[in-house]
XYZ file of C-alpha atoms in Angstrom:
632
model
C 56.199 183.419 88.311
C 52.528 182.461 88.660
C 51.430 179.478 90.719
C 48.138 178.068 91.834
C 47.756 176.798 95.393
C 49.228 173.325 95.810
C 47.770 170.537 97.902
C 48.240 171.558 101.525
C 49.368 168.776 103.826
C 49.573 168.431 107.570
C 51.969 169.959 110.068
C 52.792 168.934 113.582
C 54.722 171.139 115.942
C 55.537 170.211 119.494
C 54.682 173.003 121.874
C 52.838 173.497 125.113
C 49.539 175.286 125.490
C 51.164 178.460 126.726
C 53.297 178.678 123.599
C 50.259 178.246 121.406
C 48.326 181.035 123.124
C 50.002 184.090 121.633
C 50.882 186.838 124.095
C 51.779 190.467 123.276
C 55.284 190.616 121.844
C 57.438 192.246 124.528
C 61.184 192.255 123.983
C 63.430 190.698 126.567
C 65.215 193.170 128.825
C 68.648 191.838 127.841
C 70.407 192.070 124.492
C 72.481 188.890 124.348
C 74.797 190.067 121.556
C 74.987 193.681 122.670
C 78.525 193.210 123.997
C 81.006 190.512 124.931
C 78.484 189.708 127.680
C 74.710 190.379 127.646
C 73.642 193.977 128.285
C 70.433 195.604 129.495
C 68.613 197.060 126.486
C 68.206 200.403 128.260
C 71.988 200.636 128.654
C 73.017 200.046 125.047
C 73.460 202.912 122.632
C 73.700 200.609 119.630
C 70.934 200.481 117.042
C 69.329 197.056 117.340
C 66.250 194.994 116.532
C 64.955 191.762 118.021
C 62.646 189.214 116.383
C 61.217 186.713 118.861
C 60.401 183.075 118.221
C 56.742 183.844 118.968
C 56.710 186.450 116.212
C 58.265 184.030 113.727
C 55.609 181.448 114.552
C 52.704 183.886 114.328
C 53.916 185.136 110.940
C 54.656 181.659 109.606
C 58.120 182.769 108.545
C 60.012 179.924 106.882
C 63.466 181.447 106.293
C 65.768 183.768 108.207
C 66.031 186.013 105.143
C 62.267 186.574 105.043
C 62.270 187.372 108.762
C 64.915 190.049 108.189
C 62.795 191.841 105.581
C 60.909 193.440 108.479
C 64.036 194.815 110.175
C 64.953 198.477 109.531
C 68.203 198.955 107.635
C 68.212 195.433 106.164
C 67.909 194.621 102.431
C 67.409 191.091 101.050
C 68.182 189.814 97.523
C 67.219 186.241 96.624
C 68.385 184.661 93.366
C 65.289 182.791 92.256
C 63.289 180.560 94.552
C 63.680 178.614 97.801
C 67.310 177.620 98.295
C 68.540 180.158 95.755
C 71.626 182.175 96.647
C 70.453 184.925 99.011
C 72.330 188.001 100.190
C 71.502 190.202 103.184
C 72.889 193.732 103.404
C 72.808 196.112 106.362
C 72.797 199.897 105.915
C 73.857 199.693 102.279
C 76.972 197.608 102.939
C 78.028 194.493 101.072
C 76.774 191.102 102.237
C 80.224 189.974 103.424
C 80.431 193.007 105.732
C 77.788 191.517 108.059
C 78.831 188.954 110.662
C 76.370 186.082 111.112
C 76.379 184.079 114.343
C 74.392 181.006 115.395
C 74.525 180.601 119.172
C 77.717 182.637 119.134
C 79.407 180.627 116.349
C 80.569 182.376 113.191
C 79.123 180.365 110.282
C 80.367 182.200 107.159
C 82.824 180.154 105.053
C 86.294 181.699 105.075
C 86.614 180.970 101.360
C 83.915 183.429 100.272
C 83.457 185.434 103.457
C 79.659 185.714 103.400
C 76.689 183.595 104.411
C 74.259 182.331 101.793
C 70.964 182.990 103.577
C 69.257 180.657 101.108
C 70.398 177.840 103.391
C 69.038 179.244 106.669
C 65.620 177.952 107.675
C 63.686 179.056 110.743
C 64.498 176.081 112.978
C 63.728 176.127 116.708
C 64.723 179.783 117.113
C 64.390 181.651 120.393
C 65.228 185.067 118.930
C 67.155 186.886 116.223
C 69.175 189.938 117.241
C 70.353 192.450 114.645
C 72.991 195.047 115.571
C 73.489 197.825 113.031
C 76.729 199.768 112.655
C 80.404 198.708 113.007
C 80.848 195.951 115.601
C 84.395 194.789 114.742
C 85.779 196.066 118.063
C 83.562 193.443 119.726
C 83.533 190.620 117.204
C 86.425 191.131 114.767
C 86.408 191.076 110.973
C 83.247 190.992 108.851
C 81.255 192.873 111.502
C 81.922 196.167 109.713
C 78.241 196.891 108.996
C 76.566 194.904 111.723
C 75.871 191.552 113.331
C 72.989 189.131 112.812
C 72.836 186.771 115.777
C 70.531 183.723 115.618
C 69.844 182.229 119.037
C 68.164 178.828 119.252
C 65.916 177.616 122.051
C 67.458 175.957 125.069
C 66.007 173.317 127.323
C 64.147 174.317 130.463
C 65.526 172.780 133.626
C 63.129 170.528 135.487
C 60.917 170.120 132.421
C 60.692 168.123 129.184
C 58.908 169.210 126.006
C 58.531 167.913 122.467
C 57.810 170.043 119.416
C 57.353 169.014 115.787
C 55.920 170.188 112.430
C 54.704 168.672 109.172
C 53.720 171.151 106.472
C 52.851 171.007 102.811
C 51.790 173.329 100.031
C 52.610 174.957 96.713
C 55.396 173.799 94.389
C 55.357 170.313 95.903
C 56.679 171.643 99.210
C 56.886 169.314 102.207
C 58.412 170.190 105.575
C 58.870 168.151 108.756
C 60.505 169.314 111.975
C 60.907 168.103 115.525
C 62.480 169.348 118.752
C 63.343 167.818 122.095
C 64.101 170.141 124.994
C 64.467 169.552 128.678
C 66.774 169.432 131.629
C 67.448 168.420 135.178
C 68.610 170.261 138.254
C 72.109 170.967 136.901
C 71.770 170.543 133.137
C 69.671 171.458 130.130
C 69.679 170.401 126.492
C 67.742 171.011 123.295
C 68.057 169.545 119.824
C 65.992 170.442 116.785
C 65.770 169.083 113.257
C 63.987 170.334 110.152
C 63.630 168.756 106.710
C 62.234 170.703 103.766
C 61.867 169.652 100.174
C 60.351 171.672 97.367
C 60.115 171.100 93.623
C 60.539 174.847 93.192
C 59.682 176.717 90.015
C 61.440 177.839 86.857
C 63.693 180.806 87.711
C 64.993 181.256 84.141
C 63.496 184.310 82.429
C 65.520 183.688 79.266
C 63.484 180.601 78.303
C 60.237 182.487 77.848
C 58.531 179.600 79.644
C 57.601 180.303 83.263
C 56.275 176.763 83.688
C 59.401 175.079 82.320
C 62.180 173.230 84.118
C 61.815 173.634 87.872
C 64.629 174.463 90.279
C 64.046 172.619 93.525
C 65.734 172.495 96.903
C 66.331 169.948 99.650
C 67.445 171.167 103.073
C 68.188 169.320 106.321
C 69.011 171.520 109.324
C 70.089 170.399 112.796
C 70.603 172.633 115.831
C 71.599 171.759 119.372
C 72.486 173.403 122.677
C 73.470 171.965 126.042
C 74.874 173.220 129.324
C 75.996 171.495 132.510
C 76.782 173.014 135.888
C 79.663 170.779 136.916
C 79.957 172.745 140.139
C 78.205 175.913 141.329
C 81.126 177.850 139.814
C 81.945 175.827 136.664
C 79.575 175.529 133.686
C 80.291 173.639 130.479
C 78.430 174.365 127.250
C 78.149 172.918 123.748
C 76.444 174.021 120.528
C 75.801 172.376 117.152
C 74.675 173.782 113.821
C 74.460 171.693 110.647
C 72.912 172.351 107.244
C 73.018 169.774 104.464
C 71.343 170.843 101.246
C 71.070 170.274 97.532
C 69.830 173.227 95.501
C 69.125 173.287 91.786
C 69.890 176.499 89.918
C 69.988 177.870 86.379
C 73.065 179.269 84.669
C 73.545 182.660 83.032
C 74.665 182.949 79.432
C 78.007 184.711 78.885
C 78.862 184.361 75.175
C 82.091 185.806 73.778
C 81.930 188.377 72.406
C 79.088 189.720 74.530
C 75.708 190.326 72.896
C 72.113 191.011 73.907
C 71.802 187.543 75.471
C 74.677 188.114 77.909
C 73.522 187.617 81.493
C 70.250 185.958 80.478
C 69.207 183.155 82.812
C 68.645 179.931 80.885
C 67.525 176.435 81.880
C 70.455 174.215 82.840
C 71.098 171.069 84.841
C 73.135 172.727 87.595
C 73.137 171.723 91.268
C 74.855 173.111 94.348
C 75.581 170.400 96.923
C 76.685 172.030 100.187
C 77.241 171.170 103.844
C 77.804 173.741 106.597
C 78.899 172.519 110.011
C 79.648 174.550 113.145
C 80.514 173.103 116.558
C 81.331 175.008 119.717
C 82.316 174.107 123.267
C 82.880 176.425 126.213
C 83.761 176.491 129.894
C 82.846 179.343 132.248
C 84.214 179.699 135.761
C 82.732 182.254 138.162
C 84.579 183.678 141.164
C 84.080 186.380 143.802
C 80.320 185.768 144.040
C 80.013 185.776 140.236
C 81.683 189.190 139.946
C 84.654 187.709 138.083
C 83.915 185.293 135.223
C 86.437 183.605 132.968
C 85.175 181.986 129.762
C 87.198 179.721 127.494
C 85.666 178.805 124.120
C 86.517 176.775 121.049
C 84.701 176.892 117.728
C 85.079 174.841 114.568
C 83.362 175.414 111.219
C 83.593 173.337 108.065
C 81.945 174.521 104.849
C 81.956 172.423 101.687
C 80.301 173.357 98.414
C 80.302 171.467 95.117
C 78.753 172.862 91.942
C 77.769 170.204 89.435
C 76.784 170.737 85.817
C 75.090 167.839 84.000
C 76.194 165.608 86.865
C 79.898 166.509 86.630
C 81.835 168.618 89.132
C 82.452 172.101 87.730
C 83.873 173.716 90.876
C 84.291 172.688 94.488
C 85.589 174.337 97.620
C 86.134 173.415 101.265
C 86.984 175.899 103.993
C 87.649 175.400 107.698
C 87.970 177.699 110.664
C 89.438 176.900 114.084
C 88.824 179.571 116.704
C 90.054 179.597 120.296
C 89.127 182.432 122.638
C 89.404 183.438 126.252
C 87.697 186.373 127.953
C 87.709 187.599 131.535
C 84.918 189.864 132.800
C 84.796 191.732 136.110
C 81.750 193.560 137.481
C 82.056 196.038 140.324
C 80.503 199.193 141.809
C 81.919 202.480 143.036
C 79.204 204.384 144.838
C 76.267 204.766 142.465
C 78.375 203.795 139.427
C 78.227 200.280 137.957
C 81.231 199.034 135.994
C 82.015 196.038 133.812
C 85.470 195.405 132.337
C 86.178 192.623 129.847
C 89.465 191.568 128.287
C 89.726 189.061 125.461
C 92.241 187.122 123.424
C 91.299 185.214 120.252
C 93.309 182.931 117.995
C 91.929 181.945 114.610
C 93.260 179.659 111.880
C 91.551 179.424 108.483
C 92.038 176.994 105.606
C 90.591 176.908 102.112
C 91.014 174.465 99.233
C 89.397 174.364 95.778
C 88.995 171.751 93.068
C 91.350 173.821 90.874
C 94.316 173.030 93.106
C 94.379 176.169 95.253
C 95.131 175.281 98.893
C 95.915 178.147 101.277
C 95.799 178.911 104.994
C 96.219 181.946 107.256
C 96.328 182.818 110.937
C 94.751 185.712 112.818
C 95.337 186.829 116.409
C 93.145 189.387 118.154
C 93.420 191.239 121.471
C 90.719 193.557 122.772
C 88.723 194.913 125.641
C 85.344 196.359 126.570
C 84.391 198.789 129.323
C 80.896 199.688 130.496
C 79.779 202.231 133.030
C 76.226 203.018 134.137
C 74.978 205.738 136.448
C 71.236 205.938 136.935
C 69.651 206.732 133.566
C 72.995 207.126 131.727
C 75.226 204.378 130.307
C 78.411 204.286 128.242
C 80.043 201.361 126.426
C 83.497 201.442 124.782
C 85.502 198.754 122.978
C 88.977 198.565 121.453
C 90.549 195.718 119.504
C 93.667 195.019 117.473
C 93.871 192.148 114.990
C 97.251 190.788 113.922
C 97.169 189.024 110.552
C 99.918 186.978 108.941
C 98.532 187.268 105.386
C 97.700 190.994 105.212
C 97.807 194.260 107.109
C 96.988 194.387 110.846
C 93.908 196.389 111.865
C 92.812 198.488 114.863
C 89.092 198.949 115.492
C 87.052 200.799 118.108
C 83.481 201.441 119.143
C 81.802 203.837 121.573
C 78.084 203.943 122.328
C 75.916 205.653 124.900
C 72.330 205.890 126.063
C 70.376 208.254 128.320
C 66.830 207.635 129.541
C 64.392 210.317 130.650
C 61.874 208.343 132.679
C 59.495 211.285 133.147
C 58.869 211.633 129.404
C 59.516 208.016 128.320
C 62.377 209.140 126.111
C 65.610 207.257 125.490
C 68.463 208.857 123.558
C 71.041 206.556 121.985
C 74.025 206.816 119.689
C 77.219 205.085 118.621
C 80.370 205.609 116.596
C 82.855 203.022 115.436
C 85.323 201.653 112.971
C 85.039 198.213 111.405
C 87.098 196.018 109.100
C 86.458 193.295 106.539
C 89.351 190.981 105.767
C 89.827 189.910 102.145
C 88.543 186.383 101.671
C 90.517 183.487 100.215
C 88.874 183.798 96.813
C 89.837 187.469 96.585
C 93.404 186.720 97.682
C 94.161 183.418 95.991
C 91.229 182.547 93.710
C 92.005 181.336 90.200
C 89.974 180.502 87.108
C 92.076 179.846 83.981
C 91.826 182.736 81.548
C 89.160 184.641 83.519
C 90.168 185.412 87.148
C 93.359 185.811 89.183
C 93.386 186.639 92.911
C 95.406 189.424 94.508
C 97.509 188.409 97.562
C 98.413 192.094 98.185
C 94.904 193.136 99.225
C 94.413 194.930 102.550
C 91.276 194.861 104.753
C 88.339 197.091 103.884
C 87.689 199.758 106.526
C 84.402 201.315 107.511
C 83.564 204.276 109.717
C 80.036 205.076 110.839
C 78.107 206.983 113.477
C 74.437 207.116 114.352
C 72.114 209.088 116.622
C 68.604 208.110 117.598
C 65.696 208.706 119.917
C 63.250 206.139 121.247
C 59.923 207.408 122.568
C 57.497 205.391 124.669
C 53.883 206.588 124.818
C 50.693 205.590 126.618
C 52.425 203.436 129.245
C 54.185 201.316 126.636
C 51.263 200.916 124.244
C 53.314 202.711 121.565
C 57.090 202.727 121.092
C 58.666 204.743 118.268
C 62.352 204.871 117.354
C 64.096 207.101 114.802
C 67.811 206.774 113.966
C 70.029 208.670 111.551
C 73.279 207.049 110.401
C 76.195 208.254 108.285
C 79.493 206.684 107.338
C 81.892 205.629 104.635
C 83.773 202.608 103.366
C 87.433 202.951 102.356
C 89.850 200.528 100.687
C 86.789 198.793 99.241
C 87.637 195.620 97.349
C 86.277 195.593 93.803
C 86.980 193.489 90.709
C 88.467 195.058 87.573
C 89.402 193.596 84.178
C 92.485 194.139 82.024
C 92.754 194.378 78.238
C 92.675 190.562 78.030
C 89.389 190.419 80.002
C 91.114 188.772 82.968
C 89.563 189.974 86.233
C 91.345 190.621 89.506
C 90.303 192.299 92.787
C 91.892 195.567 93.938
C 91.460 198.053 96.787
C 89.714 201.163 95.475
C 91.226 204.546 96.280
C 87.967 206.501 96.538
C 85.400 206.356 99.350
C 81.947 204.794 99.279
C 79.547 206.878 101.403
C 76.474 205.515 103.184
C 73.784 207.422 105.042
C 70.153 207.055 105.877
C 67.250 207.046 108.307
C 65.681 204.090 110.134
C 62.209 204.289 111.669
C 60.376 201.667 113.689
C 57.014 201.495 115.452
C 55.546 198.987 117.889
C 51.971 199.439 119.051
C 49.298 197.572 121.018
C 46.174 199.597 120.069
C 43.654 197.166 121.556
C 43.787 194.025 123.646
C 45.160 191.111 121.617
C 46.472 193.240 118.725
C 50.190 193.882 118.133
C 51.336 196.075 115.237
C 54.883 196.740 114.069
C 56.081 198.976 111.267
C 59.425 199.982 109.790
C 60.769 202.386 107.189
C 64.340 202.805 105.923
C 65.895 205.346 103.611
C 69.394 204.364 102.475
C 71.773 206.215 100.194
C 74.722 203.947 99.316
C 77.069 204.972 96.530
C 80.297 203.860 94.919
C 82.193 206.229 92.617
C 79.093 208.433 92.464
C 76.721 205.640 91.412
C 73.987 203.997 93.460
C 75.096 200.596 94.730
C 73.284 197.654 93.136
C 70.519 195.739 94.932
C 70.143 198.408 97.596
C 66.793 200.150 97.322
C 66.635 203.655 98.748
C 63.195 202.998 100.230
C 62.198 199.935 102.262
C 59.145 199.559 104.488
C 57.083 196.923 106.291
C 53.896 196.590 108.335
C 52.941 193.563 110.409
C 49.832 192.974 112.509
C 48.985 190.020 114.748
C 45.576 189.653 116.400
C 44.917 187.023 119.070
C 41.344 186.235 120.121
C 39.068 183.496 121.469
C 40.986 183.467 124.757
C 44.279 183.075 122.927
C 43.200 180.040 120.883
C 43.051 181.847 117.518
C 45.601 184.083 115.833
C 45.471 186.085 112.591
C 48.567 187.680 111.078
C 49.059 189.913 108.079
C 52.300 191.414 106.827
C 53.259 193.765 104.018
C 56.802 194.363 102.759
C 57.612 197.199 100.344
C 60.857 197.197 98.334
C 61.505 200.328 96.289
C 63.182 200.677 92.909
C 66.775 199.468 92.846
C 69.639 199.116 90.426
C 71.267 195.913 89.226
C 73.930 195.090 86.667
C 72.857 194.482 83.074
C 75.637 192.247 81.752
C 74.531 192.613 78.123
C 76.068 196.084 77.864
C 77.679 196.682 81.263
C 75.098 199.290 82.241
C 72.574 199.338 85.099
C 69.081 197.896 84.908
C 66.278 199.223 87.093
C 64.305 196.670 89.072
C 60.810 198.000 89.716
C 59.453 198.421 93.228
C 57.191 195.693 94.577
C 54.926 194.851 97.497
C 54.705 191.403 99.090
C 51.656 190.543 101.190
C 51.416 187.454 103.383
C 48.632 186.258 105.683
C 48.411 183.429 108.205
C 45.764 182.108 110.544
C 46.007 179.508 113.285
C 43.631 177.871 115.739
C 44.408 175.753 118.794
C 41.952 172.870 118.562
C 43.084 171.497 121.917
C 45.774 172.409 124.402
C 48.262 170.401 122.346
C 46.912 170.544 118.788
C 46.902 173.571 116.494
C 45.993 173.961 112.818
C 47.207 176.776 110.572
C 47.226 178.005 106.990
C 49.372 180.617 105.249
C 49.374 182.477 101.928
C 52.576 184.080 100.648
C 52.655 186.798 97.970
C 48.883 186.937 98.310
C 48.494 189.590 95.603
C 50.513 187.523 93.106
C 53.054 190.325 92.585
C 55.360 189.864 89.595
C 58.811 191.172 90.527
C 62.571 190.585 90.444
C 65.092 190.890 93.278
C 68.060 189.992 91.050
C 68.045 191.016 87.391
C 66.844 188.240 85.035
C 65.853 185.833 87.842
C 62.166 184.924 88.198
C 60.476 184.921 91.620
C 57.645 183.047 93.312
C 54.043 183.962 92.674
C 51.132 183.342 95.024
C 51.682 180.249 97.164
C 49.709 178.504 99.899
C 50.696 176.232 102.780
C 48.842 174.549 105.643
C 49.440 172.134 108.465
C 49.065 171.033 112.062
C 51.088 171.674 115.216
C 51.202 169.399 118.215
C 52.922 170.025 121.523
C 53.293 168.411 124.898
């Protein structure tokens, strides 16, 4: 899709002067999602990546999916333009095999089991943590391939700040956001809101008209965090995540019998109206000088989605999840050894109803534990969990990881091994479309096994950090859809194995003062029944550079993302189509006019690459955006 630059409007973002003056991107020393409690990054053997809020701002990243394109081992597939259905895969796994958390809350709808990343905007984010490899022993089902944890900013105690943004640009795009954050001696709170509207572009390749009917998107996102120290030992917490959106999309033609037009994307008046709500509350009580901590938590998610065609409801679904958990952690020392033991109990109830009259529920109960031990430069982490399910087979998962640092050479060795599970979702178990699809209530959970080994090398006193990781594993009991002689589809558990293996490389460098460079490369081999899995390129790479000058007042950023050739399904004859490799280049510049006012401009797909991420769906051409940021 080709586009000229639209009229760039203003943007205002509340921030203080220190936030505007970009500093070198140094990762925090703690990985928040590295275990049931935060863990020192030098003590985790898990493969991980962290994207900071400062990096997101310097790059001008608008969506979580685009931020993840620069993470090793992660593949992104967007159906069309902004707001289009977007899948994220880790290490060649399916999208529903990745657990997505926002401030610790699971946000995937239980009905479909996976998050549509087309709904996730970059809104007041402190950091994004990505754990690769099976994490089900820590977090339960759907963490079979990894965890993507989005952590929003929290208020700073004894301070008050306001942040806000107004932005405009190509395709009639307008965006406004605002954030309040602050706190007192015993409390802190932050709430952020973002509104984005875009007219979009025509995603239908079957019309032959790239400037035809546009597919727009409207998104309102709210986030909130608060904590209160009721006493020195008792802390209460609350979190909020809400997305309300309306996304236009085009249908695919599926005539019967099938012909050369099957699967072609054609202009249609289709809209997806969806609301995703997640609320969490928690209470933590510390004893024995904070050595013993008990945490009680409750989470609630409600996901509704209505698909309308020509203004009439074609399909609707609503799913809910109630989750109650309690964990007890104890930290102690024996000589030079440091120990941490955590036990947990989780109860989960899920409900799902559709406009076709399907209304089902199920209950899950999980018990698990985690043990950590550290001795000088060596650390070991082990987890075990058993999930009891009333609607399908119970599952036992485990995970072991270790790390060893050689301070003299700046070398850190790390590795992990684990087993993960993915529960069948409600649609796979009970879904029903007259004459086309029937669910299978006899499905069992998918099971994954994977191990990885890596080495991280620090050079020139931290000016260069390189990491290389090899991973290998397999997926068994994979759920796939098959059709009978009457063309009625149903999901089954496959009997063969789906292997995955690959290499992940990352580089962080500070070659000169004010310049930060990151680079990644991933090779992934993911197969099913001897065939390459669709929408999983074997080669992925990225380079990003941020240069800060004029005493921190000015910042230039350039990023390049390479996506290699990949397969996708050609519905016209049931074969595989090859989607050509592509390169996306983006640039952004910003300048702090005063201590509170900053201007910026950004160009996405600067080379006007013509490409497809999903077969038959058009993508965005060159696009420009600009605005102002204000903070105090």
